[in-house]
XYZ file of C-alpha atoms in Angstrom:
201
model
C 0.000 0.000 0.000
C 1.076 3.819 -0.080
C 3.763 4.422 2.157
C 2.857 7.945 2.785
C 0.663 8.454 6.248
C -1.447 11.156 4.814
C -3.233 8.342 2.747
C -4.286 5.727 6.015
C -7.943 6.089 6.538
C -9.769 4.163 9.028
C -9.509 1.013 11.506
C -9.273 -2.238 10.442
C -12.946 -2.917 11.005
C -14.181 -0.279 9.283
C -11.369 -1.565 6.086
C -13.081 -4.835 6.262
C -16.650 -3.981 6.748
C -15.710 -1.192 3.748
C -14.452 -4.467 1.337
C -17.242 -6.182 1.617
C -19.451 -3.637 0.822
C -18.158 -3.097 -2.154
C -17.861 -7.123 -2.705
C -15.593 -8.278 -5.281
C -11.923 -9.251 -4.988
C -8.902 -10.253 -6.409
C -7.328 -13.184 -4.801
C -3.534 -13.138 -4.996
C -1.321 -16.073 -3.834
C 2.050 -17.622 -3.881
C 1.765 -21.677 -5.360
C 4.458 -24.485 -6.127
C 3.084 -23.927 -9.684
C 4.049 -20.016 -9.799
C 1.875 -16.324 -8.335
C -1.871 -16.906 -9.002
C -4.622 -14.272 -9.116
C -8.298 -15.440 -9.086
C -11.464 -12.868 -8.751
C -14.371 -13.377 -6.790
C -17.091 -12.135 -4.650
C -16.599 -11.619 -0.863
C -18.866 -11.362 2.292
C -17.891 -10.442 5.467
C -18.888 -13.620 8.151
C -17.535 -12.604 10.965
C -15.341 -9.509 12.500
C -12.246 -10.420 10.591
C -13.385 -13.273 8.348
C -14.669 -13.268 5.120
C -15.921 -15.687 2.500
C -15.690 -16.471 -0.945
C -16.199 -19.226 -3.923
C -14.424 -19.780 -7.329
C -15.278 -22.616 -10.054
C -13.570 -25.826 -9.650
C -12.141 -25.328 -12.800
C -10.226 -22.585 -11.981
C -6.539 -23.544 -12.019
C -6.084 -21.826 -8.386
C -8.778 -23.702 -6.844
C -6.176 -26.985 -5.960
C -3.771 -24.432 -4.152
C -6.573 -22.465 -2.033
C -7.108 -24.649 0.914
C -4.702 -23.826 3.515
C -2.796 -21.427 1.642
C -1.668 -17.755 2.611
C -3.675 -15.591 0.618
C -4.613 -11.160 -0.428
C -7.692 -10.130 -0.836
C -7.013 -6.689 -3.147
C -10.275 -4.506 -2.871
C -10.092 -1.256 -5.124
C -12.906 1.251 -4.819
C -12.954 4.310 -7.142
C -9.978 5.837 -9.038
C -8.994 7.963 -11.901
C -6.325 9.559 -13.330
C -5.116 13.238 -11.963
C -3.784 15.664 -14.608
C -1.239 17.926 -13.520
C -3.007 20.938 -15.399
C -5.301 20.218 -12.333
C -2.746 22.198 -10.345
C -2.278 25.555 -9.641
C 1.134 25.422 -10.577
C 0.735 22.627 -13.138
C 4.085 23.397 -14.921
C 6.273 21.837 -11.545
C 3.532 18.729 -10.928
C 3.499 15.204 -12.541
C 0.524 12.716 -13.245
C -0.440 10.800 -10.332
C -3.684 8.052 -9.937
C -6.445 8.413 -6.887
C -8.005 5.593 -5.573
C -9.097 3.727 -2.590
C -8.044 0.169 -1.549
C -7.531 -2.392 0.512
C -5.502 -5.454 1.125
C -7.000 -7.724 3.318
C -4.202 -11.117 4.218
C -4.766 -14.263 5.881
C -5.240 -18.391 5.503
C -7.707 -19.762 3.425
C -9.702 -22.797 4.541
C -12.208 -24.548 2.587
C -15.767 -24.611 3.168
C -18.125 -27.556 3.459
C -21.430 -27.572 1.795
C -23.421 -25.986 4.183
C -20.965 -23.262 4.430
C -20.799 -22.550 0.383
C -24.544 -22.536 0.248
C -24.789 -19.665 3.213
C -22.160 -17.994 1.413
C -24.180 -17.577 -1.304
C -26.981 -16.958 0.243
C -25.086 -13.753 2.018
C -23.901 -12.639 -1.182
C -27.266 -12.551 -2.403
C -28.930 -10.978 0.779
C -26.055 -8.478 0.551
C -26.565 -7.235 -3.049
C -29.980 -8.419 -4.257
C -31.757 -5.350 -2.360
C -29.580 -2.666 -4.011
C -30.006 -4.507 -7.551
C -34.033 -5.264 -7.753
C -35.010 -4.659 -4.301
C -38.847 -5.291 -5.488
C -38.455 -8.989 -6.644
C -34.996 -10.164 -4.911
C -33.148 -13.404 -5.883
C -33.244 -16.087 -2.997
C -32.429 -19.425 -3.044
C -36.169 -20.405 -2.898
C -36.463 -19.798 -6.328
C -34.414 -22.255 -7.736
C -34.911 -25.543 -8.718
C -33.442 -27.756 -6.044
C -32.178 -30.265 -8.542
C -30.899 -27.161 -10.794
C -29.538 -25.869 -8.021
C -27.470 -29.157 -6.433
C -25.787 -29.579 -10.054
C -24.476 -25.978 -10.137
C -22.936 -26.100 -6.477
C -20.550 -28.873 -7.794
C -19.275 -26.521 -10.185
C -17.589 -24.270 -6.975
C -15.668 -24.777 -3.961
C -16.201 -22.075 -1.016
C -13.269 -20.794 0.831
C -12.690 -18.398 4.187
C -10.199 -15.764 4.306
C -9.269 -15.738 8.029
C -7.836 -11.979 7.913
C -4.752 -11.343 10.143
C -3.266 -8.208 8.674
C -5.791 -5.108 7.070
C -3.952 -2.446 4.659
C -5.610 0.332 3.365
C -4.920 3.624 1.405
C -7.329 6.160 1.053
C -5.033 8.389 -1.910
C -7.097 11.275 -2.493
C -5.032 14.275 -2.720
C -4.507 14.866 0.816
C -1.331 15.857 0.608
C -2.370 19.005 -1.881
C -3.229 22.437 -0.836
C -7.436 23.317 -0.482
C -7.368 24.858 -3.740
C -5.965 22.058 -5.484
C -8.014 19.816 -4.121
C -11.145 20.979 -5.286
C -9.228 21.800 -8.757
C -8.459 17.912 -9.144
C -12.523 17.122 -7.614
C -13.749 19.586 -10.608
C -11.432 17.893 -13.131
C -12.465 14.704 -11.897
C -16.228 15.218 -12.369
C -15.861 16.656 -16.127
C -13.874 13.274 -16.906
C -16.445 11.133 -15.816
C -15.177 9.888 -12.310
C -18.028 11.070 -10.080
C -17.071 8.335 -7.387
C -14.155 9.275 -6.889
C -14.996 13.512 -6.904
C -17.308 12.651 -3.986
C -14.790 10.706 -1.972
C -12.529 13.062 -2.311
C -15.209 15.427 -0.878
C -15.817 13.110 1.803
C -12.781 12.853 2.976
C -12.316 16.600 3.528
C -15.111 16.978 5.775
């Protein structure tokens, strides 16, 4: 993560809850067969515990169980011109964002434990999605539904160390700052305007 301390925003509980919200990850570990990424939807199941599921067939499922594992969570970013700047001339391009690195052991799930992981991934985002006719399980045809759960193996991320960087021009001068939100906003990257905002409050 950013070295600089003007970027570190928030506990480790408020990291993890803040990863799961925005649900999706990319899975980075170290196998006898070389580095691995995989990417795949998290939930949070506990205060520093999350879950997740990949297919079978995906070459890093072998290597999962047991392994040390990061979970990389990136919320918005963009791209920060120097003519931004007040003094443009003396600045070079830089990249906002906001992310996290979650890093643990993974253990696999049993069946029960894949199933509620779905289920909490669909409680989690179905009411933001179609909140008048959710997704649940219910749904499904049990048979239908049996024969796809073969196709994935669920995992825990038992999280032991939280990283986070919060790089939103912190480090700039008020003027700047809402220079490089303005600049932001005409270029399309109206996430990452408003955190910026946010985090100046």
């Amino acid at each position: 993560m950013h070295p600089n301390k003007a970027f570190r925003q928030g506990d480790d509980a408020a990291l993890i809850a803040w990863a799961s919200r925005i649900g999706f990850a990319h899975l980075l570990i170290a196998t006898v067969d070389g580095l691995m990424v995989a990417h795949a939807p998290i939930v949070q199941t506990g205060p520093t515990a999350l879950s997740f599921h990949v297919a079978r067939a995906n070459r890093v499922h072998p290597h999962l169980d047991g392994a040390r594992m990061i979970a990389s969570v990136a919320g918005a970013e963009g791209y920060v011109s120097p003519n931004w700047y007040a003094d443009g001339a003396n600045q070079v391009p830089t990249w906002n964002y906001v992310a996290v690195e979650l890093e643990g052991t993974v253990h696999a799930l049993d069946e029960d434990g894949l199933v509620a992981q779905l289920d909490a991934l669909a409680a989690a985002h179905e009411p933001r999605v179609l909140p008048d006719n959710p997704w649940t399980r219910d749904k499904m045809d049990e048979t239908r539904f049996r024969a796809m759960l073969r196709a994935i193996a669920g995992f825990d991320l038992r999280v032991e160390q939280v990283r986070g960087t919060t790089k939103l021009s912190q480090n700039k001068p008020a003027g700047d700052r809402a220079r490089v939100i303005a600049g932001l906003e005409q270029s399309g990257h109206a996430a990452l305007a408003d955190a910026m905002r946010r985090v100046g409050e």
